[in-house]
Tab-separated table of C-alpha atoms in Angstrom:
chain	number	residue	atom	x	y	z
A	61	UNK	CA	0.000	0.000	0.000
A	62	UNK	CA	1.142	3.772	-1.063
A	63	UNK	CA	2.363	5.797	2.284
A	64	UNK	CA	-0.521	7.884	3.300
A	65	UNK	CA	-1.067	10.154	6.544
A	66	UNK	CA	-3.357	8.948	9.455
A	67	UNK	CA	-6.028	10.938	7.739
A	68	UNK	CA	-6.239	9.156	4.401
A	69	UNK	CA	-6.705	6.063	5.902
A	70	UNK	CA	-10.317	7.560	7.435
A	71	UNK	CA	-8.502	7.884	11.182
A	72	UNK	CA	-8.756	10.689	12.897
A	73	UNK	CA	-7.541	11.361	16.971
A	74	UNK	CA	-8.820	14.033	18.798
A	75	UNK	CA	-12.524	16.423	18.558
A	76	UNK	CA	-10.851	19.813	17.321
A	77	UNK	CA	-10.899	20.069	13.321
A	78	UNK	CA	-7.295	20.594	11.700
A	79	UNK	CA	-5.975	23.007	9.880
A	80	UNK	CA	-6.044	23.017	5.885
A	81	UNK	CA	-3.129	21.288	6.040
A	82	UNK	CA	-2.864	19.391	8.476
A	83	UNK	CA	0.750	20.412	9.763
A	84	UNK	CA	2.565	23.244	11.561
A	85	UNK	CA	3.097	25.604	8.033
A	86	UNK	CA	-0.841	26.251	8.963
A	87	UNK	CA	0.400	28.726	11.314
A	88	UNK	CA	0.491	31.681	9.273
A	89	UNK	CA	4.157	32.993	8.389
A	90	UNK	CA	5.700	29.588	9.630
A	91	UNK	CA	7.811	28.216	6.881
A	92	UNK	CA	9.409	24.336	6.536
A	93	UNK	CA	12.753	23.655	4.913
A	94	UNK	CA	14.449	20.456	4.761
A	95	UNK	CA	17.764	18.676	3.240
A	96	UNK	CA	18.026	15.053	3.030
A	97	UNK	CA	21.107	13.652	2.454
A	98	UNK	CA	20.593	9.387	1.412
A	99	UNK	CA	23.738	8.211	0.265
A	100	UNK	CA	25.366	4.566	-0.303
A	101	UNK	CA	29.169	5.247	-1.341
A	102	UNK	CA	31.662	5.763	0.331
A	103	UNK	CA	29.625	5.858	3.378
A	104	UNK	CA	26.045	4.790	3.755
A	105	UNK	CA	24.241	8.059	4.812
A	106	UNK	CA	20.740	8.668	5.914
A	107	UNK	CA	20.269	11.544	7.586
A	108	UNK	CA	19.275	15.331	6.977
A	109	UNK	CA	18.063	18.693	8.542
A	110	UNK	CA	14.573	20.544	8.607
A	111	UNK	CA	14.548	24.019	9.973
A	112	UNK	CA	11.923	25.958	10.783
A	113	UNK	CA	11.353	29.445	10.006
A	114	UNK	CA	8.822	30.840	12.158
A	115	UNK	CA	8.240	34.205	10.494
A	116	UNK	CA	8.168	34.352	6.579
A	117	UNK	CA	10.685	37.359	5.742
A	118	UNK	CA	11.226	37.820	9.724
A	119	UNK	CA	13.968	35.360	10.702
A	120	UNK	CA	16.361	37.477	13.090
A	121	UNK	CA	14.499	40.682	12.667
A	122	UNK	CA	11.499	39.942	14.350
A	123	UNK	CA	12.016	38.140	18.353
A	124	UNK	CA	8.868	35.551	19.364
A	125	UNK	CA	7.776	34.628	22.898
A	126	UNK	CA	9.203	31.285	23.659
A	127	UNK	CA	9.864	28.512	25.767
A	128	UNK	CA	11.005	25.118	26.527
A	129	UNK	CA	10.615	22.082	28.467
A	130	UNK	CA	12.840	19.018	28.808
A	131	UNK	CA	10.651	15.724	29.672
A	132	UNK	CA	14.152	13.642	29.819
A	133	UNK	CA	17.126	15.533	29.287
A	134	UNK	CA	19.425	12.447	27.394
A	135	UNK	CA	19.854	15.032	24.133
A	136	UNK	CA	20.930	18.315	23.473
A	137	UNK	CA	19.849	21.761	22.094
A	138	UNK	CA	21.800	24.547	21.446
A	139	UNK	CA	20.233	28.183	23.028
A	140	UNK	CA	17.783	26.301	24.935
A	141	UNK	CA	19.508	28.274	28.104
A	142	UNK	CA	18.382	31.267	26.597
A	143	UNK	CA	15.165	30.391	25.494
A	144	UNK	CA	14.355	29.838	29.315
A	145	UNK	CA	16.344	32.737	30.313
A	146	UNK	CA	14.810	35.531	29.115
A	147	UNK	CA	11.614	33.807	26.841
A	148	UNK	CA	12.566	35.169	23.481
A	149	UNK	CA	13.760	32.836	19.893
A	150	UNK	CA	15.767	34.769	17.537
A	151	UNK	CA	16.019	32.804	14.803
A	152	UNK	CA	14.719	29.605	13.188
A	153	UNK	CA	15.010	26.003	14.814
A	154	UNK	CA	16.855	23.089	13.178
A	155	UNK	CA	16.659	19.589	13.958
A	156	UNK	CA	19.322	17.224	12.708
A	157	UNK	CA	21.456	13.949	13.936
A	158	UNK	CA	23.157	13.999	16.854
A	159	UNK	CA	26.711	14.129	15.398
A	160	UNK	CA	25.685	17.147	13.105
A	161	UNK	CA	24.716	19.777	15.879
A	162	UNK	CA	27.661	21.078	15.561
A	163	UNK	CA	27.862	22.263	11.753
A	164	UNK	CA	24.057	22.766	11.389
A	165	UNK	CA	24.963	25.480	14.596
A	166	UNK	CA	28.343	26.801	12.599
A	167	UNK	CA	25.985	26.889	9.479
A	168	UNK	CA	23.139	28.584	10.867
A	169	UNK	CA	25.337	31.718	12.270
A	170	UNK	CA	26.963	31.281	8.571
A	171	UNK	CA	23.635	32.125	7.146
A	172	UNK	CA	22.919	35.058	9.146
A	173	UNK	CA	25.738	36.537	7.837
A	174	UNK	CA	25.493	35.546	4.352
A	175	UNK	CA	21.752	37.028	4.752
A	176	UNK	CA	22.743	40.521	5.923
A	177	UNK	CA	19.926	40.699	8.578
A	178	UNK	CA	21.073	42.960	10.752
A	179	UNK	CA	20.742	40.931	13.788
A	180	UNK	CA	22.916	41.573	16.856
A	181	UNK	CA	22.103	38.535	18.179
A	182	UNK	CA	23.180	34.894	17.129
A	183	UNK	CA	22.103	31.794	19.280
A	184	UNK	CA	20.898	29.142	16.812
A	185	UNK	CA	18.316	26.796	17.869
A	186	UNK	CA	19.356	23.422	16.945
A	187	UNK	CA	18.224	20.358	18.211
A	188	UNK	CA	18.716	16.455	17.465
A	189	UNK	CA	18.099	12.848	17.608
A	190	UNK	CA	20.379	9.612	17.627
A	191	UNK	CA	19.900	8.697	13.425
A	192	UNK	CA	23.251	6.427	13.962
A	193	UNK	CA	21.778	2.946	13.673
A	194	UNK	CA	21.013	3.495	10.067
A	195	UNK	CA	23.279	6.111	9.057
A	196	UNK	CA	27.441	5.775	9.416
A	197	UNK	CA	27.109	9.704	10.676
A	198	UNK	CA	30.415	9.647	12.133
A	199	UNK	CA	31.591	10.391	9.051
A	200	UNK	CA	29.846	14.286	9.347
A	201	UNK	CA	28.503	14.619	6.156
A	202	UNK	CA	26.028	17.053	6.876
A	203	UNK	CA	28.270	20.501	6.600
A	204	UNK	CA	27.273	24.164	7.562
A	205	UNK	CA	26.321	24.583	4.090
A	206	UNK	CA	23.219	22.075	4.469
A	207	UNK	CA	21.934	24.769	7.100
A	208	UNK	CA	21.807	27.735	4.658
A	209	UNK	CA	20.482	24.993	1.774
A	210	UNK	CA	17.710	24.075	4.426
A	211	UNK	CA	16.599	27.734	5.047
A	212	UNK	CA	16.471	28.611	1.156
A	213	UNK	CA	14.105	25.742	0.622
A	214	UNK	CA	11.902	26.910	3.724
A	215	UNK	CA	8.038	27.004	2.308
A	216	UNK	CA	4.495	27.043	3.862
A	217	UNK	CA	3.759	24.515	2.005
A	218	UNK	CA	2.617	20.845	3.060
A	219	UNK	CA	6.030	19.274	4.944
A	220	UNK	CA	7.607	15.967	3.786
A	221	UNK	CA	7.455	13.385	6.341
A	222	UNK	CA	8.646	9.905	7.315
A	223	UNK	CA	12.115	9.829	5.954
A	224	UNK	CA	12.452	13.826	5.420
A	225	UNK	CA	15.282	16.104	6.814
A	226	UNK	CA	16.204	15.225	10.048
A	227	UNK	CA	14.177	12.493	10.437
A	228	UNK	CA	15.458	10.835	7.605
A	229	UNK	CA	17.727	8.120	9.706
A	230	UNK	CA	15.267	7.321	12.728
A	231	UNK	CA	13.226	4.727	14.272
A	232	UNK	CA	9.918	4.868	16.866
A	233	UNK	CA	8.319	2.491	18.459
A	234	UNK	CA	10.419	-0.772	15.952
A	235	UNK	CA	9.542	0.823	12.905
A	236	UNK	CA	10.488	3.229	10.656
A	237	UNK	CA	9.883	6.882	11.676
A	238	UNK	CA	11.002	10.577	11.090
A	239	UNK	CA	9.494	13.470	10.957
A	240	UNK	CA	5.659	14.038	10.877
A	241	UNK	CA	3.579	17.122	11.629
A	242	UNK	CA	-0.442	18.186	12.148
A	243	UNK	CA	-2.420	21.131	13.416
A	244	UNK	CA	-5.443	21.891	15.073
A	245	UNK	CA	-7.879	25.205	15.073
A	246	UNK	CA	-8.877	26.215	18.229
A	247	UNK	CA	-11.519	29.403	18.939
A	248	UNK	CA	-11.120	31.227	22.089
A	249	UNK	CA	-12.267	34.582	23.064
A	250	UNK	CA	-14.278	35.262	19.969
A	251	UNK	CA	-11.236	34.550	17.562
A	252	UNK	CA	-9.852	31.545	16.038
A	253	UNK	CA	-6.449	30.356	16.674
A	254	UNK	CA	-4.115	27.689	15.115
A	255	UNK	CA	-1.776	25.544	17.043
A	256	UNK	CA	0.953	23.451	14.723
A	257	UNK	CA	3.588	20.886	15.677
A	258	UNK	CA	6.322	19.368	14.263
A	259	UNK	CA	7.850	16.023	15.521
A	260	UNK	CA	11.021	14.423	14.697
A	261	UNK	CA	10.275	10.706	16.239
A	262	UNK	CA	13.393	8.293	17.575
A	263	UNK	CA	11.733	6.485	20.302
A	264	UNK	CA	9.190	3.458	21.758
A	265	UNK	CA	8.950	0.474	21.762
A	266	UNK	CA	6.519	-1.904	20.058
A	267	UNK	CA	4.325	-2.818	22.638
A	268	UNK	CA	3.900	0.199	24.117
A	269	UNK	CA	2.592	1.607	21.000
A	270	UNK	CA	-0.714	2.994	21.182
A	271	UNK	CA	-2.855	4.847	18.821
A	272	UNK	CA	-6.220	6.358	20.666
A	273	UNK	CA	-5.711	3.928	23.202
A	274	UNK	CA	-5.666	0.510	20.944
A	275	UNK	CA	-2.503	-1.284	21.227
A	276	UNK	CA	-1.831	-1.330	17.762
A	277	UNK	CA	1.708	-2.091	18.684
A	278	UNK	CA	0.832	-5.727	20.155
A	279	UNK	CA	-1.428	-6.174	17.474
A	280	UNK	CA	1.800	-6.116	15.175
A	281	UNK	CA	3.925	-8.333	16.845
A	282	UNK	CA	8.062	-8.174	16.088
A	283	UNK	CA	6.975	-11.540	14.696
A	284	UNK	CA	4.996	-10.195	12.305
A	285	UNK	CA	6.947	-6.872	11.085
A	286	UNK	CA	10.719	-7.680	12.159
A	287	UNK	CA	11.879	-4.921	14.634
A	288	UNK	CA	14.664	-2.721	13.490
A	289	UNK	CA	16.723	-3.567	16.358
A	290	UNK	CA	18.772	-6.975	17.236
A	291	UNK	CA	17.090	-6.657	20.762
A	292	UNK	CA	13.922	-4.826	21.834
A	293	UNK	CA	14.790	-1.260	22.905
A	294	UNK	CA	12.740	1.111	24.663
A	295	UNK	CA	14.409	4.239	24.912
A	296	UNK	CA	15.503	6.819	22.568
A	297	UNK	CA	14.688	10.819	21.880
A	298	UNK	CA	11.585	12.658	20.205
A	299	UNK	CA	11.550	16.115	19.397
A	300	UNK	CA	8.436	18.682	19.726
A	301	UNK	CA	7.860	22.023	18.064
A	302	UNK	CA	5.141	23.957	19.290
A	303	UNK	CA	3.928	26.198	17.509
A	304	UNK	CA	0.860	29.160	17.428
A	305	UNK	CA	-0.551	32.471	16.520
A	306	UNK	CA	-2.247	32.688	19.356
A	307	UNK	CA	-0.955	35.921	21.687
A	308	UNK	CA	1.013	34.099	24.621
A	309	UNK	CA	3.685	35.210	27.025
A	310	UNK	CA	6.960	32.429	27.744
A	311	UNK	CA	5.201	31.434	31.237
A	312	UNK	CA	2.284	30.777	28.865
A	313	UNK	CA	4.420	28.326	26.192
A	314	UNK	CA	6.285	26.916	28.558
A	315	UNK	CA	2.309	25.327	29.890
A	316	UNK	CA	1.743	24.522	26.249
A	317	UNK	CA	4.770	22.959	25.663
A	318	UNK	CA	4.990	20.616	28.487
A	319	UNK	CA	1.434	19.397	27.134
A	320	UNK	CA	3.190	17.682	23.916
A	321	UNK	CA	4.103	15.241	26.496
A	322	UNK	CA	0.814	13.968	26.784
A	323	UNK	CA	0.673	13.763	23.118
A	324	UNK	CA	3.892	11.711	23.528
A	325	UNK	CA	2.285	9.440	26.739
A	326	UNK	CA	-0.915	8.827	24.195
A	327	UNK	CA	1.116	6.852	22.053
A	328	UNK	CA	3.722	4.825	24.390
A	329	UNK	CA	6.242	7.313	24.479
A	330	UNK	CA	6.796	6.918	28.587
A	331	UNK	CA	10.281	9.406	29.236
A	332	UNK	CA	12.605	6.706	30.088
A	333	UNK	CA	15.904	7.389	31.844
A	334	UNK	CA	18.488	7.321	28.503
A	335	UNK	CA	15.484	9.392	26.054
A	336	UNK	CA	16.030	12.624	25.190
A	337	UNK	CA	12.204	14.547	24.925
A	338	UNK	CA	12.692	17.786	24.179
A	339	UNK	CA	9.952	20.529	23.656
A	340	UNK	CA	9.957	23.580	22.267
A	341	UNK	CA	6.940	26.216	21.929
A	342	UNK	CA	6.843	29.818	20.415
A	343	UNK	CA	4.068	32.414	19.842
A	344	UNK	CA	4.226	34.122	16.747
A	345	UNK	CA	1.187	36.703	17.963
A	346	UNK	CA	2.940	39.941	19.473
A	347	UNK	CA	5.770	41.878	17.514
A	348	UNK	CA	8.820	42.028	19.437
A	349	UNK	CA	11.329	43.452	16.853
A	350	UNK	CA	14.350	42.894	18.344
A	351	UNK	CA	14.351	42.537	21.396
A	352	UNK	CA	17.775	42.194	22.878
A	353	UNK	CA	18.562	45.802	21.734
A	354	UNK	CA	18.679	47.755	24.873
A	355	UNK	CA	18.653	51.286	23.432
A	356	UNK	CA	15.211	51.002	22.512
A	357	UNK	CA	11.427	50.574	24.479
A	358	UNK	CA	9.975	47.439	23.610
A	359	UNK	CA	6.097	48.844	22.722
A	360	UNK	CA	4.385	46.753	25.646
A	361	UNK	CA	1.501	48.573	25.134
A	362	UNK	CA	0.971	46.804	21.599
A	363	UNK	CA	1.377	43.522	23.364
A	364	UNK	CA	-1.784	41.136	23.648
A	365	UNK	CA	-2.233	38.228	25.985
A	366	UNK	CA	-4.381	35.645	26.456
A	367	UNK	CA	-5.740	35.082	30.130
A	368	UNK	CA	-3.737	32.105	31.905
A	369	UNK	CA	-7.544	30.216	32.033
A	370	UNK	CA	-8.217	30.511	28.794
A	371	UNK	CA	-5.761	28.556	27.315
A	372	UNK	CA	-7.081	24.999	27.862
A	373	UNK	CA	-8.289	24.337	24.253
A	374	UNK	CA	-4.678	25.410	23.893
A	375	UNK	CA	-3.524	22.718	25.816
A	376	UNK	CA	-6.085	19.721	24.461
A	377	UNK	CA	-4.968	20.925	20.447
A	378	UNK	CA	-1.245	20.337	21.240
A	379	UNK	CA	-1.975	16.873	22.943
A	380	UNK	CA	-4.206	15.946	19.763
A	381	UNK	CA	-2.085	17.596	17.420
A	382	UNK	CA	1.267	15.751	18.572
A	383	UNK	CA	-0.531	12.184	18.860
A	384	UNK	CA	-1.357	12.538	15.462
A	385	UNK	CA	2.254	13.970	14.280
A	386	UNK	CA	4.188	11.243	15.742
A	387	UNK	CA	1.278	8.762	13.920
A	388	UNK	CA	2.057	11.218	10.472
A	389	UNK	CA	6.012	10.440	10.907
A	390	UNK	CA	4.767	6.282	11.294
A	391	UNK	CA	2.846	6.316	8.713
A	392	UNK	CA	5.041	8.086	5.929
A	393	UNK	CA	8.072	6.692	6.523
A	394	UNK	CA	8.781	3.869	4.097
A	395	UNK	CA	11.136	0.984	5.006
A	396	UNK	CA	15.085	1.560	4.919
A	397	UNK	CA	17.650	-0.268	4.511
A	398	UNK	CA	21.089	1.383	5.981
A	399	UNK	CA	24.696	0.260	7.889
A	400	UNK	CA	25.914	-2.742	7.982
A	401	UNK	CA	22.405	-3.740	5.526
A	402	UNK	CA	20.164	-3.164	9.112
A	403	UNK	CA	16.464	-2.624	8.008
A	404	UNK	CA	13.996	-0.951	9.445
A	405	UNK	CA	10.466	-1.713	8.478
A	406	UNK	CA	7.822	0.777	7.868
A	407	UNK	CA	4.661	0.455	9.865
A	408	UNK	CA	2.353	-2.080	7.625
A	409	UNK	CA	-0.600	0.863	7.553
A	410	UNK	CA	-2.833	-1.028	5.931
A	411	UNK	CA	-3.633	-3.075	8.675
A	412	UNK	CA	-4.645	-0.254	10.938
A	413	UNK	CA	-8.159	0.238	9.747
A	414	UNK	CA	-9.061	-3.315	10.411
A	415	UNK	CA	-6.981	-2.910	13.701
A	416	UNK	CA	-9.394	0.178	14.633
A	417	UNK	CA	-12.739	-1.359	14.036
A	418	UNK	CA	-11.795	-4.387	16.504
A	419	UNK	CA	-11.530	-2.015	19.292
A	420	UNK	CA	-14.907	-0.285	18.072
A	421	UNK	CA	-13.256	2.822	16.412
A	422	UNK	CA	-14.702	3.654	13.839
């Protein structure tokens, strides 16, 4: 059967309605770019980067209201100190492989330059999971370059998943993962807002692997669909963009971003001692300009809030929103063959529907 998202094969998680597409670049001004590098000779490569830009045209110019929130804190992301330091991003976010933090971080200051922005500020936001069971990425072949290559392709349009930028070399849950992505629409105080995520998935294991509450993942034993793994694992990372138009202040993201890990606990993903779950949320809805220039007023009297209890359909759309991302990045990835001829098999979605109506979903 063709890949498909969760959607196209009539399943659905959650009550709030999605956005027209389905995925974070529904958030208006958030753009999606991605390199992925799949190579056999000399080295057998899969891996990549996606960045995100989260204002169209605005990149450095233009400081968002941010914050994070580390579930398990086996990973690493550079500027995450100052995200929770003073609540502001300054750029866009990249995710990559572990071993290429470094030159997606060299790269991204590289492109700020090369850009002429202006900035006087340069913390990249990079991010990444473990793609080194499929991909020989000790041999660094992501180079700064890829980072200014993955900003020039950023788009609003729909976002590759499965095997796609960063995600291209990872594994959740015994199968074949990546990077996936939804949205949901959420009205609240007579205005409609739209909350987007991004996940890049390297996590779970198969029996813990739930989708709406049905184990699907005992339902497809490692007898069945091999896992990619000599012996079961059940740690690993997962990485969560948060992202929304709707007016919030850092103490207000950092609520909505520890929320993805219920999104996470919906589908098996449990935290485990050795995972690295790492969150991320920003609010593209007030105009900071730049913020960390301290000659100027920052025009807090332009700034708009929304009141601390009013953000609970906030809260249930990024729980919905990041079931059904890390279900996207299962159900596009297709099955890979990397190092040393491992393979890791994509999740057989045909069966799900079948799965579904056993547990009475319908």
């Amino acid at each position: 059967m063709a890949r498909a998202r969760l959607r196209d094969l009539g399943l659905s998680i959650g009550t709030l309605p999605p956005g027209p597409k389905n995925g974070i670049t529904d958030v208006p001004g958030v753009l999606v770019g991605q390199v992925t590098l799949v190579e056999e000779a000399p080295h057998v490569i899969r891996t990549g980067i996606t960045a995100i830009v989260p204002q169209d045209g605005e990149i450095w110019r233009r400081n968002l209201f941010a914050a994070g929130h580390v579930l398990n804190g086996n990973s690493e992301v550079t500027g995450l100190t100052w995200i929770n330091e003073f609540g502001l991003l300054c750029g866009p976010l990249s995710l990559t492989g572990t071993f290429s933090i470094g030159a997606v971080h060299e790269g991204m200051v590289d492109a700020e330059v090369t850009l002429a922005t202006g900035a006087d500020f340069k913390m990249p936001v990079v991010s990444e999971t473990y793609d080194g069971w499929l991909s020989e990425s000790e041999h660094f072949v992501v180079r700064p370059h890829h980072a200014l290559e993955a900003l020039r392709r950023a788009t609003a349009d729909p976002v590759a998943e499965g095997c796609a930028g960063g995600g291209t070399g990872t594994n959740a849950h015994e199968f074949k993962a990546g990077t996936g992505t939804a949205s949901r629409i959420v009205a609240q105080g007579g205005e409609s807002w739209t909350v987007g995520i991004l996940v890049q998935t390297n996590y779970g294991d198969r029996d813990r692997l739930l989708l709406d509450g049905v184990p699907v993942g005992r339902e497809i034993p490692v007898t069945d669909v091999p896992s990619c793994f000599a012996q079961r694992r059940v740690e690993g990372s997962i990485l969560v963009v948060v992202a929304t138009d709707a007016p919030l202040f850092p103490h207000q993201l950092k609520r909505l971003a520890q929320r993805a890990g219920l999104g996470l606990a919906r589908c098996g993903g449990l935290g485990w001692p050795g995972s690295g779950d790492v969150f991320i949320a920003f609010s593209t809805g007030n105009d900071l300009g730049q913020a960390t220039d301290a000659s100027r007023v920052l025009p807090f009297e332009k700034l708009r809030m929304l009141p601390d209890f009013a953000l609970q359909p906030l809260m249930a759309a990024v729980v919905e929103a990041t079931e059904e991302a890390i279900w996207n990045s299962l159900c596009a990835a297709e099955t890979t063959t990397g190092r040393q001829g491992r393979v890791s098999h994509a999740l057989p979605i045909e069966r799900l529907p079948d799965i579904m109506r056993r547990y009475g979903r319908t």
